[in-house]
Short mmCIF file of C-alpha atoms in Angstrom, two decimals:
data_model
loop_
_atom_site.label_atom_id
_atom_site.label_comp_id
_atom_site.label_asym_id
_atom_site.label_seq_id
_atom_site.Cartn_x
_atom_site.Cartn_y
_atom_site.Cartn_z
CA MET W 1 20.07 -19.41 2.66
CA GLU W 2 23.41 -19.09 0.89
CA GLN W 3 24.91 -15.76 -0.09
CA SER W 4 24.05 -16.43 -3.74
CA ALA W 5 20.37 -16.11 -2.84
CA ILE W 6 20.57 -12.35 -3.18
CA GLY W 7 21.24 -12.80 -6.85
CA SER W 8 18.53 -15.36 -7.50
CA LYS W 9 15.85 -13.56 -5.50
CA LEU W 10 17.08 -10.13 -6.64
CA ARG W 11 16.32 -8.46 -3.35
CA GLY W 12 12.94 -10.09 -2.93
CA GLY W 13 13.76 -10.00 0.80
CA PHE W 14 17.14 -9.12 2.37
CA ALA W 15 16.38 -11.11 5.49
CA CYS W 16 16.77 -14.27 3.43
CA LEU W 17 20.52 -13.66 3.53
CA LEU W 18 20.52 -13.92 7.29
CA LEU W 19 18.65 -17.15 7.85
CA LEU W 20 18.98 -20.74 6.71
CA ALA W 21 15.79 -21.65 4.89
CA ALA W 22 13.94 -24.68 6.16
CA SER W 23 12.25 -26.86 3.59
CA CYS W 24 8.52 -27.45 4.10
CA LYS W 25 5.30 -27.77 2.14
CA ASP W 26 3.09 -24.82 1.26
CA ILE W 27 0.55 -24.13 3.95
CA GLU W 28 -2.84 -25.54 3.10
CA ARG W 29 -5.81 -23.21 2.94
CA PRO W 30 -7.66 -23.36 6.29
CA PRO W 31 -11.37 -24.09 6.59
CA VAL W 32 -13.55 -21.08 5.80
CA PHE W 33 -15.24 -21.19 9.21
CA SER W 34 -11.93 -20.75 11.04
CA LEU W 35 -11.13 -17.61 9.05
CA LEU W 36 -14.54 -16.13 9.73
CA LEU W 37 -13.87 -16.45 13.46
CA SER W 38 -11.22 -13.75 13.17
CA GLY W 39 -14.02 -11.20 12.88
CA SER W 40 -13.45 -7.55 12.10
CA GLY W 41 -12.16 -4.39 13.75
CA THR W 42 -8.73 -2.91 14.28
CA ARG W 43 -5.97 -5.46 13.82
CA ILE W 44 -2.25 -5.80 13.28
CA GLY W 45 -1.57 -7.80 10.13
CA VAL W 46 1.53 -9.98 10.00
CA VAL W 47 3.32 -11.45 6.99
CA THR W 48 5.21 -14.57 8.12
CA THR W 49 7.52 -16.93 6.26
CA ASP W 50 9.77 -19.95 6.60
CA PHE W 51 12.21 -18.21 4.21
CA GLY W 52 11.86 -21.21 1.94
CA SER W 53 8.64 -22.47 0.41
CA ALA W 54 5.77 -21.25 2.58
CA GLY W 55 4.28 -18.03 3.91
CA ARG W 56 1.06 -16.89 5.51
CA PHE W 57 -0.78 -13.78 6.59
CA SER W 58 -2.42 -13.65 9.99
CA ALA W 59 -3.56 -11.01 12.48
CA LEU W 60 -3.34 -9.92 16.11
CA THR W 61 -5.46 -7.61 18.20
CA GLN W 62 -3.71 -4.36 19.08
CA ASP W 63 -3.02 -5.83 22.52
CA GLY W 64 -1.23 -8.80 20.97
CA VAL W 65 -3.86 -11.52 21.11
CA PRO W 66 -3.51 -13.83 18.08
CA LEU W 67 -6.69 -14.13 16.06
CA PRO W 68 -7.79 -17.44 14.52
CA GLY W 69 -7.37 -18.07 10.83
CA LEU W 70 -4.62 -17.47 8.31
CA SER W 71 -4.26 -16.89 4.59
CA PRO W 72 -1.61 -18.80 2.61
CA ILE W 73 0.72 -16.44 0.73
CA HIS W 74 4.13 -16.65 -0.94
CA SER W 75 7.24 -17.18 1.18
CA ASP W 76 8.61 -13.88 -0.19
CA ALA W 77 5.88 -11.28 0.25
CA VAL W 78 5.06 -7.88 1.74
CA ALA W 79 1.69 -6.35 2.62
CA ARG W 80 -0.11 -3.04 2.21
CA PHE W 81 -3.54 -1.79 3.37
CA GLN W 82 -5.52 0.18 0.77
CA ASN W 83 -9.18 0.87 0.09
CA GLY W 84 -10.33 -1.29 2.98
CA GLN W 85 -8.42 -4.32 1.76
CA VAL W 86 -5.14 -6.05 2.50
CA THR W 87 -2.93 -6.31 -0.55
CA ILE W 88 -0.19 -8.94 -0.59
CA ILE W 89 2.64 -8.34 -3.06
CA ASN W 90 3.87 -11.88 -3.76
CA ARG W 91 7.34 -11.31 -5.14
CA LEU W 92 9.78 -13.37 -7.23
CA ASN W 93 8.55 -16.83 -8.32
CA ARG W 94 4.91 -16.08 -7.44
CA ASP W 95 4.73 -12.69 -9.20
CA ASN W 96 1.21 -11.63 -8.38
CA ILE W 97 -1.01 -9.33 -6.37
CA GLN W 98 -3.22 -11.09 -3.83
CA VAL W 99 -6.15 -9.26 -2.24
CA LEU W 100 -7.51 -10.26 1.19
CA ASP W 101 -10.82 -8.99 2.57
CA PRO W 102 -10.68 -8.08 6.30
CA ALA W 103 -14.50 -8.10 6.44
CA VAL W 104 -14.61 -11.85 5.79
CA GLY W 105 -11.76 -13.16 7.88
CA LEU W 106 -8.97 -12.13 5.51
CA LEU W 107 -10.10 -14.55 2.83
CA THR W 108 -8.42 -14.22 -0.57
CA VAL W 109 -10.87 -12.52 -2.92
CA GLN W 110 -8.54 -11.89 -5.85
CA GLU W 111 -5.15 -13.06 -7.11
CA SER W 112 -3.80 -11.37 -10.21
CA PRO W 113 -0.55 -12.27 -12.02
CA VAL W 114 1.70 -9.43 -13.19
CA GLY W 115 4.03 -11.50 -15.38
CA SER W 116 6.31 -14.46 -14.73
CA GLY W 117 9.67 -13.43 -13.30
CA THR W 118 8.75 -9.74 -12.97
CA ASN W 119 9.34 -9.69 -9.18
CA PRO W 120 6.76 -7.08 -8.05
CA HIS W 121 7.90 -4.99 -5.07
CA ASP W 122 5.12 -2.51 -4.35
CA TYR W 123 1.55 -1.68 -5.33
CA VAL W 124 -0.62 1.43 -5.03
CA ARG W 125 -4.27 1.81 -5.96
CA LEU W 126 -5.50 5.04 -7.54
CA SER W 127 -9.09 3.91 -8.24
CA ASP W 128 -11.12 0.86 -9.23
CA ALA W 129 -9.88 1.45 -12.76
CA LYS W 130 -6.20 2.12 -12.14
CA GLY W 131 -3.32 0.94 -10.00
CA TYR W 132 0.46 0.72 -10.29
CA VAL W 133 2.91 -2.11 -9.56
CA SER W 134 6.67 -1.58 -9.36
CA LEU W 135 8.51 -4.45 -11.04
CA TYR W 136 12.05 -5.18 -9.93
CA ASN W 137 12.89 -7.27 -12.98
CA ARG W 138 11.50 -4.93 -15.62
CA SER W 139 12.19 -1.39 -16.80
CA TYR W 140 8.54 -0.33 -16.51
CA ILE W 141 5.83 0.10 -13.91
CA GLN W 142 2.87 -2.16 -14.60
CA ILE W 143 -0.51 -0.42 -14.81
CA VAL W 144 -3.40 -2.58 -13.64
CA GLN W 145 -7.16 -2.41 -13.22
CA PRO W 146 -7.70 -3.19 -9.52
CA ALA W 147 -11.36 -4.13 -9.91
CA THR W 148 -10.51 -6.97 -12.28
CA GLY W 149 -6.78 -7.49 -11.89
CA PHE W 150 -6.29 -7.00 -15.63
CA LEU W 151 -3.01 -5.59 -16.94
CA THR W 152 -3.90 -2.44 -18.83
CA GLY W 153 -0.62 -0.76 -19.72
CA THR W 154 2.95 0.06 -18.80
CA LEU W 155 4.86 3.16 -17.73
CA SER W 156 8.48 3.06 -18.83
CA LEU W 157 11.30 4.11 -16.51
CA ALA W 158 13.96 2.71 -18.83
CA GLY W 159 15.62 6.11 -18.90
CA TYR W 160 16.65 5.58 -15.29
CA ALA W 161 18.24 2.18 -15.84
CA ASP W 162 21.83 1.69 -14.77
CA ILE W 163 24.60 -0.32 -16.44
CA ASP W 164 22.66 -3.61 -16.20
CA GLY W 165 19.71 -2.20 -18.18
CA LEU W 166 17.22 -2.16 -15.29
CA PRO W 167 16.34 0.67 -12.88
CA GLU W 168 15.43 -1.57 -9.87
CA MET W 169 12.15 0.03 -8.79
CA GLU W 170 11.33 -0.39 -5.09
CA ALA W 171 8.74 1.64 -3.14
CA LEU W 172 5.71 3.51 -4.53
CA HIS W 173 3.59 6.28 -3.01
CA LEU W 174 0.49 8.15 -4.22
CA GLU W 175 0.18 11.79 -3.18
CA GLY W 176 -2.99 13.17 -4.74
CA SER W 177 -2.59 12.82 -8.50
CA LEU W 178 1.18 12.27 -8.25
CA LEU W 179 2.90 8.91 -8.09
CA TYR W 180 6.36 8.70 -6.53
CA ALA W 181 8.67 5.78 -7.34
CA ALA W 182 11.95 4.97 -5.61
CA VAL W 183 14.51 3.85 -8.19
CA GLN W 184 17.50 2.13 -6.60
CA ARG W 185 19.82 1.67 -9.62
CA LEU W 186 21.95 -1.29 -8.50
CA ASP W 187 24.49 -3.18 -10.57
CA ARG W 188 23.37 -6.79 -11.08
CA ASN W 189 26.53 -7.57 -13.00
CA GLN W 190 28.39 -7.62 -9.69
CA SER W 191 27.79 -9.85 -6.67
CA ASN W 192 25.80 -8.38 -3.78
CA LEU W 193 24.27 -5.68 -6.02
CA PRO W 194 26.32 -2.56 -5.23
CA PRO W 195 24.88 0.87 -6.11
CA ALA W 196 25.53 1.73 -9.75
CA GLY W 197 25.01 5.46 -9.39
CA VAL W 198 22.69 8.02 -7.85
CA SER W 199 19.31 6.63 -6.82
CA LYS W 200 16.29 8.59 -8.00
CA LEU W 201 12.88 9.58 -6.68
CA VAL W 202 10.76 9.77 -9.82
CA GLU W 203 7.58 11.87 -9.87
CA ILE W 204 4.81 10.81 -12.25
CA ASP W 205 1.54 12.48 -13.26
CA THR W 206 -1.12 9.78 -13.01
CA GLY W 207 -3.41 11.61 -15.42
CA SER W 208 -0.99 11.39 -18.33
CA ASP W 209 1.26 8.63 -16.94
CA SER W 210 4.27 10.75 -17.73
CA VAL W 211 7.34 11.60 -15.68
CA THR W 212 7.20 15.20 -14.46
CA ALA W 213 10.39 15.36 -12.36
CA SER W 214 13.10 13.33 -10.67
CA PHE W 215 15.13 14.01 -7.55
CA ASP W 216 18.46 12.64 -6.32
CA PHE W 217 18.31 10.70 -3.07
CA PRO W 218 20.88 11.92 -0.51
CA ALA W 219 22.24 8.34 -0.45
CA SER W 220 21.76 5.39 -2.75
CA ASN W 221 19.58 2.30 -2.45
CA PRO W 222 16.19 3.45 -1.03
CA PHE W 223 15.09 0.28 0.75
CA GLY W 224 11.69 -1.04 1.83
CA LYS W 225 8.53 1.05 2.04
CA PHE W 226 7.80 4.75 2.16
CA ARG W 227 6.42 6.22 5.40
CA ARG W 228 4.36 9.40 5.09
CA VAL W 229 4.99 11.46 8.22
CA LEU W 230 4.66 15.05 9.41
CA PHE W 231 7.54 17.31 10.44
CA SER W 232 6.31 20.59 11.92
CA GLY W 233 2.97 19.82 10.31
CA VAL W 234 4.46 19.37 6.84
CA PRO W 235 4.09 16.00 5.05
CA HIS W 236 7.27 14.13 4.17
CA LEU W 237 8.13 10.79 2.62
CA VAL W 238 10.65 8.93 4.76
CA ILE W 239 12.67 5.90 3.67
CA PRO W 240 16.01 4.31 4.66
CA CYS W 241 18.83 4.55 2.12
CA PRO W 242 21.45 2.03 3.29
CA ALA W 243 23.60 2.33 0.11
CA ARG W 244 26.10 -0.55 0.40
CA LEU W 245 24.64 -3.10 2.78
CA GLY W 246 24.95 -6.68 3.94
CA PHE W 247 28.13 -8.40 2.78
CA ILE W 248 29.44 -5.12 1.34
CA SER W 249 28.27 -2.95 4.23
CA GLU W 250 29.70 0.54 4.62
CA MET W 251 28.69 3.50 6.77
CA ASP W 252 27.46 5.44 3.74
CA GLY W 253 23.70 5.90 4.16
CA GLY W 254 20.90 7.02 6.43
CA VAL W 255 17.21 7.89 6.66
CA ALA W 256 16.11 10.30 3.92
CA ALA W 257 13.10 12.62 4.09
CA PHE W 258 11.41 14.24 1.06
CA ASN W 259 9.29 17.36 1.68
CA LEU W 260 6.08 16.89 -0.30
CA GLN W 261 5.27 20.61 -0.19
CA THR W 262 8.59 21.98 -1.40
CA ARG W 263 9.30 18.85 -3.45
CA ALA W 264 12.86 18.63 -2.16
CA PHE W 265 14.85 16.39 0.15
CA ARG W 266 15.69 17.71 3.60
CA PRO W 267 19.45 18.31 3.90
CA GLY W 268 21.38 15.49 5.52
CA PHE W 269 19.76 12.48 7.18
CA LEU W 270 17.15 12.13 9.89
CA TYR W 271 19.41 9.37 11.21
CA ALA W 272 22.83 8.52 9.81
CA GLU W 273 24.43 5.08 9.62
CA THR W 274 27.58 6.50 11.19
CA THR W 275 25.51 7.21 14.31
CA ALA W 276 23.40 4.04 14.17
CA GLY W 277 26.46 1.83 13.69
CA GLY W 278 25.09 -0.14 10.76
CA ASP W 279 22.75 -0.31 7.79
CA ILE W 280 19.30 1.12 8.56
CA LEU W 281 16.68 -1.18 7.06
CA ASP W 282 13.37 0.08 8.45
CA VAL W 283 12.13 3.19 10.20
CA GLU W 284 9.06 4.60 11.95
CA ILE W 285 8.64 8.23 13.04
CA LEU W 286 6.56 9.07 16.12
CA SER W 287 7.22 12.81 16.29
CA ASP W 288 9.75 15.49 15.39
CA THR W 289 11.92 14.24 18.24
CA GLU W 290 11.22 10.49 18.39
CA GLY W 291 11.84 7.82 15.77
CA TYR W 292 12.64 4.10 15.67
CA ALA W 293 14.89 2.12 13.33
CA THR W 294 16.07 -1.42 12.78
CA VAL W 295 19.81 -1.56 12.19
CA LEU W 296 22.03 -4.30 10.75
CA ASP W 297 25.72 -4.10 11.59
CA SER W 298 28.67 -5.40 9.55
CA VAL W 299 28.65 -8.81 11.24
CA PHE W 300 24.85 -9.19 10.89
CA ASN W 301 23.79 -8.34 14.42
CA LYS W 302 20.43 -6.57 14.44
CA SER W 303 19.18 -3.90 16.85
CA LEU W 304 16.06 -1.82 17.38
CA GLN W 305 17.09 1.75 18.11
CA LYS W 306 15.37 4.97 19.13
CA PHE W 307 16.61 8.27 17.70
CA ASN W 308 15.78 11.97 17.45
CA PRO W 309 14.87 12.80 13.81
CA SER W 310 15.48 16.52 14.35
CA THR W 311 19.02 16.18 15.72
CA GLY W 312 20.02 12.75 14.38
CA GLN W 313 21.01 11.66 17.90
CA LYS W 314 20.78 8.03 19.04
CA LEU W 315 18.55 7.93 22.12
CA ALA W 316 18.42 4.26 23.10
CA VAL W 317 18.77 0.64 22.01
CA LEU W 318 15.49 -1.15 22.74
CA SER W 319 16.62 -4.62 21.72
CA PHE W 320 19.63 -6.43 20.30
CA SER W 321 19.67 -9.69 18.34
CA PRO W 322 23.01 -11.36 17.61
CA ALA W 323 23.46 -12.89 14.18
CA THR W 324 23.50 -16.38 15.68
CA ALA W 325 20.02 -15.90 17.21
CA GLY W 326 18.02 -14.62 14.25
CA THR W 327 16.92 -11.18 13.16
CA ILE W 328 14.49 -8.32 13.70
CA SER W 329 12.10 -8.08 10.77
CA GLY W 330 9.05 -5.86 10.42
CA LEU W 331 8.34 -2.57 12.23
CA LEU W 332 4.99 -0.83 12.78
CA LEU W 333 3.90 2.17 14.82
CA ALA W 334 0.13 2.08 15.44
CA PRO W 335 -2.12 5.07 16.28
CA ASN W 336 -2.53 3.77 19.84
CA GLY W 337 1.15 4.47 20.49
CA TYR W 338 2.23 0.84 20.41
CA LEU W 339 5.36 -0.09 18.48
CA TYR W 340 5.32 -3.60 17.00
CA ALA W 341 8.59 -5.28 16.04
CA GLY W 342 8.98 -8.67 14.38
CA ASP W 343 11.34 -11.02 16.20
CA ALA W 344 12.42 -13.58 13.59
CA SER W 345 14.59 -15.56 15.97
CA PHE W 346 15.29 -19.24 15.43
CA SER W 347 14.02 -20.39 18.84
CA GLN W 348 10.94 -18.29 19.60
CA PRO W 349 9.80 -16.09 16.72
CA GLY W 350 6.94 -13.66 17.21
CA ILE W 351 5.94 -10.03 17.73
CA LYS W 352 7.29 -7.75 20.45
CA ILE W 353 5.11 -4.84 21.54
CA TYR W 354 6.43 -1.63 23.11
CA SER W 355 4.44 1.27 24.55
CA THR W 356 5.86 4.55 23.29
CA GLN W 357 3.60 6.35 25.80
CA GLN W 358 5.24 4.51 28.72
CA ASN W 359 8.93 5.16 28.00
CA ASP W 360 9.07 2.37 25.40
CA THR W 361 8.18 -0.28 27.97
CA LEU W 362 8.19 -3.80 26.55
CA LEU W 363 4.63 -5.09 27.05
CA THR W 364 5.31 -8.67 25.96
CA PRO W 365 7.67 -10.67 28.21
CA LEU W 366 7.86 -13.22 25.39
CA PRO W 367 7.25 -12.56 21.68
CA VAL W 368 3.64 -13.18 20.65
CA SER W 369 3.73 -16.31 18.49
CA VAL W 370 2.53 -15.94 14.91
CA GLY W 371 3.62 -19.40 13.76
CA LEU W 372 6.32 -18.78 11.20
CA ARG W 373 8.92 -16.01 11.39
CA PRO W 374 7.49 -12.49 10.95
CA PHE W 375 8.65 -10.47 7.95
CA ASP W 376 6.30 -7.49 7.47
CA LEU W 377 3.61 -5.72 9.52
CA ILE W 378 0.62 -3.54 8.59
CA TYR W 379 -2.14 -1.72 10.46
CA ILE W 380 -5.71 -2.76 9.60
CA PRO W 381 -8.17 -0.11 10.88
#
């Protein structure tokens, strides 16, 4: 896809910058009986895409055995698991929330629009009556009724907009009765969307739907999804903040951690770009001393790195993908100690599986094929 795609998709998926999109038809819905064969139980869900016109959601066993069946989704989508269901956030040009039921072979049981051109980026469910959708192309969070998919209200964050009039809302997280929203604040008036100021973590009371506090990220451009992890038994929200990335890459960001008890960011970074050697785009934390990150360097090489979150030290490089070969997309650490990484290479895309309990041994000599190129991964208990 051409460089101008970042403007048209408005960060609906940064990996689109790295790959040439192939043109193909939308995937047809498979027969119901084939989906039902996928059964139930613990699975690894995979969002895949051709980075053009088609996407699908499929699943693997924890040991990497592909399960039959797939669900057609948008070519620009991410997934979440909430309330026993898989939620697909279909982003720009599909602009809806799609719900898949793992109990019936991941069939689509609901598809709810959130407004044409709104470009939803994340979704959290508070109850049957209330959920929240961050909209990248609006200055408000959309309030929805999950049971019906109806749009029931809005929560304005216009006060956090930057010079272009939009706040660029990315990740959401529910912590009890509090909603946290990552506000990037990027300048759409310039190419490649540079940071327009300090990015904000906005805290919202879900009872009154009012902002109760905001906190400055230690670097700009919080990117991707929040991970809730424990440091010394204390819950934190962890998210990469790559600041200037891609075509305007600079060593100006790192992995930020917000202490949910003290309601303050930890000083410094868990892992700095100056140590990683590039923009950190995704992260998983295993323990106080072991973490994993996908890193994009200034010439678009991608690597999967291991680091120490307590010291910020780089420990190892588990894999390296040159820009000419493809990219690493999607990272998931499962409770069984397996680390799943999406290999979106041109020649043999699939999922690589590492055992963190066996010195990060690669368990898959070849990537496990999931059809199209992987983009996002979730754990389905």
